[in-house]
CSV table of C-alpha atoms in Angstrom, one decimal:
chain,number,residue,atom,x,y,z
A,1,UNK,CA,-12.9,20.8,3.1
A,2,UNK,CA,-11.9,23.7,5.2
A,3,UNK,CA,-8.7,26.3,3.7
A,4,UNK,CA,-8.0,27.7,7.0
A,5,UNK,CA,-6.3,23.9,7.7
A,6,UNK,CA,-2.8,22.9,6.6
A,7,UNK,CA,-1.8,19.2,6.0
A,8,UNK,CA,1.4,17.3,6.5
A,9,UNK,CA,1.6,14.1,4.8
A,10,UNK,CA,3.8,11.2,6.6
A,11,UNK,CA,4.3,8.7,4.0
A,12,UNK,CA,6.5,5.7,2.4
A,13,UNK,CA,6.0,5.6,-1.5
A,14,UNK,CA,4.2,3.4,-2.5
A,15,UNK,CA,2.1,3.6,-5.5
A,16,UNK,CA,-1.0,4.1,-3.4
A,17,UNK,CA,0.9,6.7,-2.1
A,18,UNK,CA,1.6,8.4,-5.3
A,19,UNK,CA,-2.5,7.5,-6.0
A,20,UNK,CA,-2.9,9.3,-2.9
A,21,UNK,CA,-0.9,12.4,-3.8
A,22,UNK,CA,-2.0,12.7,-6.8
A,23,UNK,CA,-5.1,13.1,-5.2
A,24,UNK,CA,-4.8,15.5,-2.8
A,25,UNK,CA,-2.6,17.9,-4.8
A,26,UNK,CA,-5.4,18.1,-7.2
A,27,UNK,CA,-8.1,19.2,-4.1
A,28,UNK,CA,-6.2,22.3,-3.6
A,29,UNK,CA,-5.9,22.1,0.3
A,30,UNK,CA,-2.1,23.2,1.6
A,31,UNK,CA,0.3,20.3,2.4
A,32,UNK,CA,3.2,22.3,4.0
A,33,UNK,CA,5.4,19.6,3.9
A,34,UNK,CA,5.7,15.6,3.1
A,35,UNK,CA,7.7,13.5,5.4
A,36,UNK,CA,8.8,9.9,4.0
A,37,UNK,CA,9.6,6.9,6.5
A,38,UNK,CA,10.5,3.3,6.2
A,39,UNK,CA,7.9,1.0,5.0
A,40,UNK,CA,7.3,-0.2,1.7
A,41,UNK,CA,10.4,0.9,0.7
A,42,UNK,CA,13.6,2.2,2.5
A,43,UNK,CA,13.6,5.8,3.2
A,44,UNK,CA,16.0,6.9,0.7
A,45,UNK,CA,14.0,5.2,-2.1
A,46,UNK,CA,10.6,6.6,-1.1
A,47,UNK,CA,12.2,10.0,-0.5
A,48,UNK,CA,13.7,9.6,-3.8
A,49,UNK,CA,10.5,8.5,-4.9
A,50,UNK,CA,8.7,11.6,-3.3
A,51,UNK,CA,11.0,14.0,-4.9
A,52,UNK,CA,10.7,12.9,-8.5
A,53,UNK,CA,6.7,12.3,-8.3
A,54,UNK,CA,6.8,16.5,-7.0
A,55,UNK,CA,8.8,17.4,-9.6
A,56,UNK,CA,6.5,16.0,-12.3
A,57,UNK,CA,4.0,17.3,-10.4
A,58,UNK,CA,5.8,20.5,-10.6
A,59,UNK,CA,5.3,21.1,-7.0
A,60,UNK,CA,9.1,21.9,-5.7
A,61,UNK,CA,7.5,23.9,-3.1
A,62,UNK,CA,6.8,21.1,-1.1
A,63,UNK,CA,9.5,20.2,1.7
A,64,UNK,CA,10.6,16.3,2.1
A,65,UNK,CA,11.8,15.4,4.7
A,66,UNK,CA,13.2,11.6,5.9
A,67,UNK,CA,12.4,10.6,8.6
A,68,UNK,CA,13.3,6.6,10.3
A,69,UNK,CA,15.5,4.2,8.1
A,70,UNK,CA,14.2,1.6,10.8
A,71,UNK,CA,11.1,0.5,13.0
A,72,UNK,CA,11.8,1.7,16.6
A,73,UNK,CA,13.2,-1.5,17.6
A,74,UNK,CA,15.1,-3.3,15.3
A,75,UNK,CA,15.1,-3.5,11.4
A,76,UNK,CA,13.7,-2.3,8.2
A,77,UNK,CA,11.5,-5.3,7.4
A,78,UNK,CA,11.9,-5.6,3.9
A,79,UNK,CA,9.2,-3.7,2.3
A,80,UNK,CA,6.7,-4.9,-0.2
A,81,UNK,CA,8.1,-5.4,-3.6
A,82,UNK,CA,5.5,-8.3,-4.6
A,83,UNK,CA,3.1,-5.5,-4.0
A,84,UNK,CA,4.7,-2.1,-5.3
A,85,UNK,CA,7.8,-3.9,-6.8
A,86,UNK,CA,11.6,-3.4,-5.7
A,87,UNK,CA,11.6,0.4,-6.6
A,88,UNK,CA,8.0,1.5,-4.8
A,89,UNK,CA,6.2,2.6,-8.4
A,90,UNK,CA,6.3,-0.3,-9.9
A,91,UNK,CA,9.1,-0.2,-12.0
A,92,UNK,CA,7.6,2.8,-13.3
A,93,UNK,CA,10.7,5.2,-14.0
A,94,UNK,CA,10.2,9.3,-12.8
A,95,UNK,CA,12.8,11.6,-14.1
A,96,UNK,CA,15.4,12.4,-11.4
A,97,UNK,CA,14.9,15.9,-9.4
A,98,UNK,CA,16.9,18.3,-8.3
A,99,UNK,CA,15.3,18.3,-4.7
A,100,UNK,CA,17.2,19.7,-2.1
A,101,UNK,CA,15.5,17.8,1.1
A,102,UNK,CA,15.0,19.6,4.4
A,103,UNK,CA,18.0,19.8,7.0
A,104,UNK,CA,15.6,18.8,9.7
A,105,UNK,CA,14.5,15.0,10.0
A,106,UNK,CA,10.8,14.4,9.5
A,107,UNK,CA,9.8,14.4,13.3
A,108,UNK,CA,11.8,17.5,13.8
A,109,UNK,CA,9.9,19.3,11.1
A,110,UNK,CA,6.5,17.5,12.3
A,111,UNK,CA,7.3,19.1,15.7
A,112,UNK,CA,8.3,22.5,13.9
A,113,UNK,CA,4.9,22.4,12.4
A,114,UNK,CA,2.8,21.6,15.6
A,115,UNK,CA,4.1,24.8,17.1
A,116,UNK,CA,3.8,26.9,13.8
A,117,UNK,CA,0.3,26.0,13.2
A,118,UNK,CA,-1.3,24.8,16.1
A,119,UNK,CA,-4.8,23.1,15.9
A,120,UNK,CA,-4.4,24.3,11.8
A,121,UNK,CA,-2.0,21.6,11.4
A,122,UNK,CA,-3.8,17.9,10.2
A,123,UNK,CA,-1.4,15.2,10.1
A,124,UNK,CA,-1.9,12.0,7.5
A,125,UNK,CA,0.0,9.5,8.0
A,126,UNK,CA,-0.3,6.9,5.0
A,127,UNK,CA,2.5,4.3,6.7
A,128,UNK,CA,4.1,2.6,9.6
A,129,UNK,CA,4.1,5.2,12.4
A,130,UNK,CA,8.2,5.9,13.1
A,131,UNK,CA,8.4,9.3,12.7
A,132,UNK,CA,5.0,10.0,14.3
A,133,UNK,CA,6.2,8.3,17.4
A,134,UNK,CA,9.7,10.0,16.9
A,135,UNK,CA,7.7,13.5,16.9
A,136,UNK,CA,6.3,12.5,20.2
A,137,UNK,CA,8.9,11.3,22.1
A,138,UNK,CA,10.8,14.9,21.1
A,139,UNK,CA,7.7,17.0,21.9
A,140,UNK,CA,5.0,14.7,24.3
A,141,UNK,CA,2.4,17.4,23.9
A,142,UNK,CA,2.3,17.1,19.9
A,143,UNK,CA,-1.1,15.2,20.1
A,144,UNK,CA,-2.5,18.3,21.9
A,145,UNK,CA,-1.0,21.0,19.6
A,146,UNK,CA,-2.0,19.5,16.2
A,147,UNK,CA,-5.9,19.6,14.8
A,148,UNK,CA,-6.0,16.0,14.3
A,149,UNK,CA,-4.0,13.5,13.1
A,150,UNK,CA,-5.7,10.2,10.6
A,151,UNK,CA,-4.0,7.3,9.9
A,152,UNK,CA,-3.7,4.8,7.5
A,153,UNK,CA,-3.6,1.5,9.4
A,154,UNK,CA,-4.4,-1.6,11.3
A,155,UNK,CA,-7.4,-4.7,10.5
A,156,UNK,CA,-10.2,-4.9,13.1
A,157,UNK,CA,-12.6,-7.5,12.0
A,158,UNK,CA,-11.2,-7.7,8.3
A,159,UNK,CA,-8.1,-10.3,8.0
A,160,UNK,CA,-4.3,-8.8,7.8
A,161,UNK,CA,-2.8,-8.3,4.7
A,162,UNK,CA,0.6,-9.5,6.1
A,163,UNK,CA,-0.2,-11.8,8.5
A,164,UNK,CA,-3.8,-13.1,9.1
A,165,UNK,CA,-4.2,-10.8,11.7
A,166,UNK,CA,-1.5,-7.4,10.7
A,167,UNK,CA,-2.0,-4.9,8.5
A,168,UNK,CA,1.1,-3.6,6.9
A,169,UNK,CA,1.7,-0.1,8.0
A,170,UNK,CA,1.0,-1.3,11.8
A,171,UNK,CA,3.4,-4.6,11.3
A,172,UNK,CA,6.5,-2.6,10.1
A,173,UNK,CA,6.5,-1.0,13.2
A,174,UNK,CA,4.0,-2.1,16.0
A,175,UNK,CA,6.4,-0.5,19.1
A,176,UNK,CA,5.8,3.1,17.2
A,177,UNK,CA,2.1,2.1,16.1
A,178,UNK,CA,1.5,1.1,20.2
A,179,UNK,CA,3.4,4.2,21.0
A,180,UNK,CA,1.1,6.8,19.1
A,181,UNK,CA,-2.0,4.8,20.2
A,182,UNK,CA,-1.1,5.1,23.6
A,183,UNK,CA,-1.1,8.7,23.7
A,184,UNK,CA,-4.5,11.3,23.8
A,185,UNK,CA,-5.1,13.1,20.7
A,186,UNK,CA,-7.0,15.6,20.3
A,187,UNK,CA,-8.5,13.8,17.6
A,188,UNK,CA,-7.1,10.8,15.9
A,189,UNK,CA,-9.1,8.5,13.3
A,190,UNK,CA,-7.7,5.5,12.4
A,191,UNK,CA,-8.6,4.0,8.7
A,192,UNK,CA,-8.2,0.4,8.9
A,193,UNK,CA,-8.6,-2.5,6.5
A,194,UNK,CA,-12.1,-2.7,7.0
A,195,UNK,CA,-13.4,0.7,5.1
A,196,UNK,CA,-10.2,0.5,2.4
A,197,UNK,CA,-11.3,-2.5,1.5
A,198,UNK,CA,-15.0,-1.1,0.6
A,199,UNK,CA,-13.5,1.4,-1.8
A,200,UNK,CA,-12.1,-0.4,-4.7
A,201,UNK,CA,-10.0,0.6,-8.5
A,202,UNK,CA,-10.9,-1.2,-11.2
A,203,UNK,CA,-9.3,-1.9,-14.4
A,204,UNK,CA,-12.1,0.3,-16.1
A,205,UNK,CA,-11.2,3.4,-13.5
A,206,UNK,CA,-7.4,2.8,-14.0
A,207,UNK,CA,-8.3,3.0,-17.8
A,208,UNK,CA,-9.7,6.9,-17.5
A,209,UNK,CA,-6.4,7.6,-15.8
A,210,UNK,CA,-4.3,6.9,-18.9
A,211,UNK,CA,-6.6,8.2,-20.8
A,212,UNK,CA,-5.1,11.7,-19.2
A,213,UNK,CA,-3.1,13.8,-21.2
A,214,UNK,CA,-1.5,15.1,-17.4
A,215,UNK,CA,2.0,13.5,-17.7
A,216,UNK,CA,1.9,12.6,-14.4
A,217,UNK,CA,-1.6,11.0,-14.5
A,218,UNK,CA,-0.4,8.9,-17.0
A,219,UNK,CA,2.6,7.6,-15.1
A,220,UNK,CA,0.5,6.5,-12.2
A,221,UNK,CA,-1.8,5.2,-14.3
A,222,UNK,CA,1.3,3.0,-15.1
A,223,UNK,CA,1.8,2.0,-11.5
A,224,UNK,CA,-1.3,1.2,-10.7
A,225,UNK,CA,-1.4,-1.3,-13.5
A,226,UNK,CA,1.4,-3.1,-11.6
A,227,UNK,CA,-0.5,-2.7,-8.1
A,228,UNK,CA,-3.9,-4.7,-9.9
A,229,UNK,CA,-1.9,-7.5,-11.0
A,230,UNK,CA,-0.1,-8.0,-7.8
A,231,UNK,CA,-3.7,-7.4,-5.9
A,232,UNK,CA,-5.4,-9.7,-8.4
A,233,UNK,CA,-4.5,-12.9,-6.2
A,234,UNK,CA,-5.8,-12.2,-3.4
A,235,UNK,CA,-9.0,-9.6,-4.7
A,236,UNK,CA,-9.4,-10.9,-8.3
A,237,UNK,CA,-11.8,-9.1,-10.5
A,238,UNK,CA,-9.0,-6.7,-12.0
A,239,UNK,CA,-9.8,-4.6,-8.5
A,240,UNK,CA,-7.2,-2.5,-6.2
A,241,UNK,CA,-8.2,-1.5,-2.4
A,242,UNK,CA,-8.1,2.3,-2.3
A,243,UNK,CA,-5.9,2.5,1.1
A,244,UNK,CA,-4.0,5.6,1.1
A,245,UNK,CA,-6.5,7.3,-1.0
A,246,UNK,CA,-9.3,6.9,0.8
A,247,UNK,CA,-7.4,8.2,4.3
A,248,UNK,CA,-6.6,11.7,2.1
A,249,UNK,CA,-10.1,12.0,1.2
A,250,UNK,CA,-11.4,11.0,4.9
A,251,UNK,CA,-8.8,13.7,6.1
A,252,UNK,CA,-9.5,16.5,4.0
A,253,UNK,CA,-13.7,15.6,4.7
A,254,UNK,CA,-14.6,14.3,1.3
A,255,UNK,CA,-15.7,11.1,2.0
A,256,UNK,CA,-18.1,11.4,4.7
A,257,UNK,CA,-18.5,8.5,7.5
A,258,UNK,CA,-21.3,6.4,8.0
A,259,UNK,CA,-20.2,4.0,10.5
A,260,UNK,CA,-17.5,5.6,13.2
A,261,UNK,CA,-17.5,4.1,16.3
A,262,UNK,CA,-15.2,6.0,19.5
A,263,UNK,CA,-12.7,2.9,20.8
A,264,UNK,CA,-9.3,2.6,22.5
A,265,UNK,CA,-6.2,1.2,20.5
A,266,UNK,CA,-3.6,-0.8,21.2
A,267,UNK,CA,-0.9,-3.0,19.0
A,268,UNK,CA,0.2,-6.4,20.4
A,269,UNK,CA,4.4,-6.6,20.4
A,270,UNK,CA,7.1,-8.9,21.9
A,271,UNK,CA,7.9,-12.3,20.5
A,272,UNK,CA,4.1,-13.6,19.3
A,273,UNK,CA,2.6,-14.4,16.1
A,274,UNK,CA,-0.2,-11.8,16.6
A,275,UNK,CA,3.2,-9.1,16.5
A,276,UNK,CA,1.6,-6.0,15.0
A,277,UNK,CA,-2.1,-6.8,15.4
A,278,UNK,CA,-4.7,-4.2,16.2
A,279,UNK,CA,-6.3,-4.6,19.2
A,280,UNK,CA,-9.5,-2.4,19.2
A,281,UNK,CA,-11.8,-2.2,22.4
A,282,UNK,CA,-15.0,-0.1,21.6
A,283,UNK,CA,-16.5,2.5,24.1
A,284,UNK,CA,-20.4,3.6,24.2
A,285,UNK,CA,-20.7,7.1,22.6
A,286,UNK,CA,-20.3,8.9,25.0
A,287,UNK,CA,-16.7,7.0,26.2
A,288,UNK,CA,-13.8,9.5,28.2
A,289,UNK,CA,-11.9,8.9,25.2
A,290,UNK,CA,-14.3,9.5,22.4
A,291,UNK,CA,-11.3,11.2,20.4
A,292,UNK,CA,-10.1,8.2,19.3
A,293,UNK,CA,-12.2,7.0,16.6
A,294,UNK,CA,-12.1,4.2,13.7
A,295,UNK,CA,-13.6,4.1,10.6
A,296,UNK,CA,-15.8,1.5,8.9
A,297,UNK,CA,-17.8,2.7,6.6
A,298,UNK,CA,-18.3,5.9,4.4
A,299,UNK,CA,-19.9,7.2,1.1
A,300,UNK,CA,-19.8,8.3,-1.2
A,301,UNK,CA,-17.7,6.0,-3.3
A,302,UNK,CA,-13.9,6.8,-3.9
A,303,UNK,CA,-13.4,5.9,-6.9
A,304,UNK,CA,-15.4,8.3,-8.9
A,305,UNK,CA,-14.4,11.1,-6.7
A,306,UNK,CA,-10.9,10.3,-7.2
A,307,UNK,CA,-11.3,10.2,-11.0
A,308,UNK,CA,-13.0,13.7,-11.0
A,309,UNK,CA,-11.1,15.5,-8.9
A,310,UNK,CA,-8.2,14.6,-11.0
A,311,UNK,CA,-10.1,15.7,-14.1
A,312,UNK,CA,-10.4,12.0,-15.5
């Protein structure tokens, strides 16, 4: 981990989302500010979410920001309340906060950041990619300015987890996800289905959680009680993938990678049951467009780490 970086966070919570922030707050590196876009929940609802998860956290410093209500063409998709329930946490109940959210939109302030900070500025974006493409399409040298950007997203040899062939974050909105793809980063790593899958939560982990006399801790703890029984059809075992976790601790460089491979990215779109599938073409090493990167393997495991960094 490196102090001289900044972070923003592009997210839609989510209880791997709050797993995630809880996380990160705990590493001490700088978020300057959380954007929150449409995904598994609608904007206002994971903004609200985001404001009352800060407040516990009692970090009001943090901007939110909101960014899309809907993909770049057409409609929210519904969001994923058989995997985070109708609320995003689970039914889990945060006080309400007295958050004030920024007067710019999400890719406003991402763009307002890019300038401010430069190559400082790491972006992580932990769901579909709206406001990232949004950011873009206001300032088309954004992938230049900013340090690096990782993102949450995408299956490339592992199945879908909405359709046998889409990830979530990528099917909610594949025009944005082909959008930021098709653009060259300075750095970009994607973190697909393939690696979050490696790092799993048990039961037993969840357990050490509760076991926290951190208010907050405990209420996550709650959620993610909800996120193993909705996971337990299709993992068993009393075991939760790690997604958004495991991006925050790629991002901030505590999970080192084992297996990166340099590739180009593209989502397929229009009218097609493969809509929002990750197409991934790998290059030799030393490939033009090395930049782009995805991730498939890393150590050490989360889980532990996750635990100990938030004192568990």
């Amino acid at each position: 981990m490196d102090g001289d970086y900044v972070y923003y966070v592009d997210c839609d919570p989510g209880i791997d989302d709050a797993l995630a922030l809880l996380y990160l707050l705990q590493t001490g590196v700088e978020v300057v500010s959380i954007g929150v876009v449409q995904g598994n929940v609608e904007v206002a609802v994971g903004a609200e979410n985001t404001a009352r998860f800060l407040a516990l956290a009692g970090r009001t410093d943090i901007p939110i920001s909101l960014g899309g209500h809907h993909p770049m063409i057409g409609e929210f998709w519904g969001g994923a309340a058989v995997i985070h329930g109708v609320d995003g946490f689970g039914g889990v109940e945060l006080a309400r906060s007295e958050a004030v959210f920024d007067d710019l939109s999400s890719s406003d302030r991402l763009v307002d950041l890019a300038h401010r900070y430069g190559t400082r500025l790491r972006i992580i974006a932990l769901g579909p990619l709206t406001n990232i493409a949004a950011a873009i399409t206001r300032e088309p040298s954004l992938p230049h300015l900013v340090g690096n950007i990782t993102i949450m997203g995408g299956a490339y040899q592992a199945a879908g987890n909405v359709t046998p062939h889409a990830e979530a974050n990528i099917y909610a909105d594949p025009y944005a996800a082909e959008h930021v793809f098709s653009v060259p980063w300075r750095d970009l790593l994607l973190v697909p289905l393939d690696i979050t899958t490696q790092h799993m939560f048990s039961t037993a982990d969840n357990q050490r959680l509760a076991a926290s006399t951190d208010p907050l801790t405990q209420r996550v703890a709650e959620m993610v009680e909800f996120y193993l029984n909705a996971c337990r059809p299709k993992y068993g075992g009393g075991e939760c993938p790690l997604h958004d976790p495991l991006a925050v601790a790629l991002a901030i460089d505590a999970v080192k990678l084992t297996d990166v491979r340099p590739c180009r990215l593209s989502v397929i779109t229009g009218d097609t049951p493969d809509l929002g599938r990750t197409v991934v073409s790998m290059l030799d090493e030393d490939g033009a467009e090395s930049r782009t990167r995805i991730a498939l393997a890393g150590e050490p495991d989360l889980a532990p780490l996750l635990l100990n960094s938030i004192g568990c």
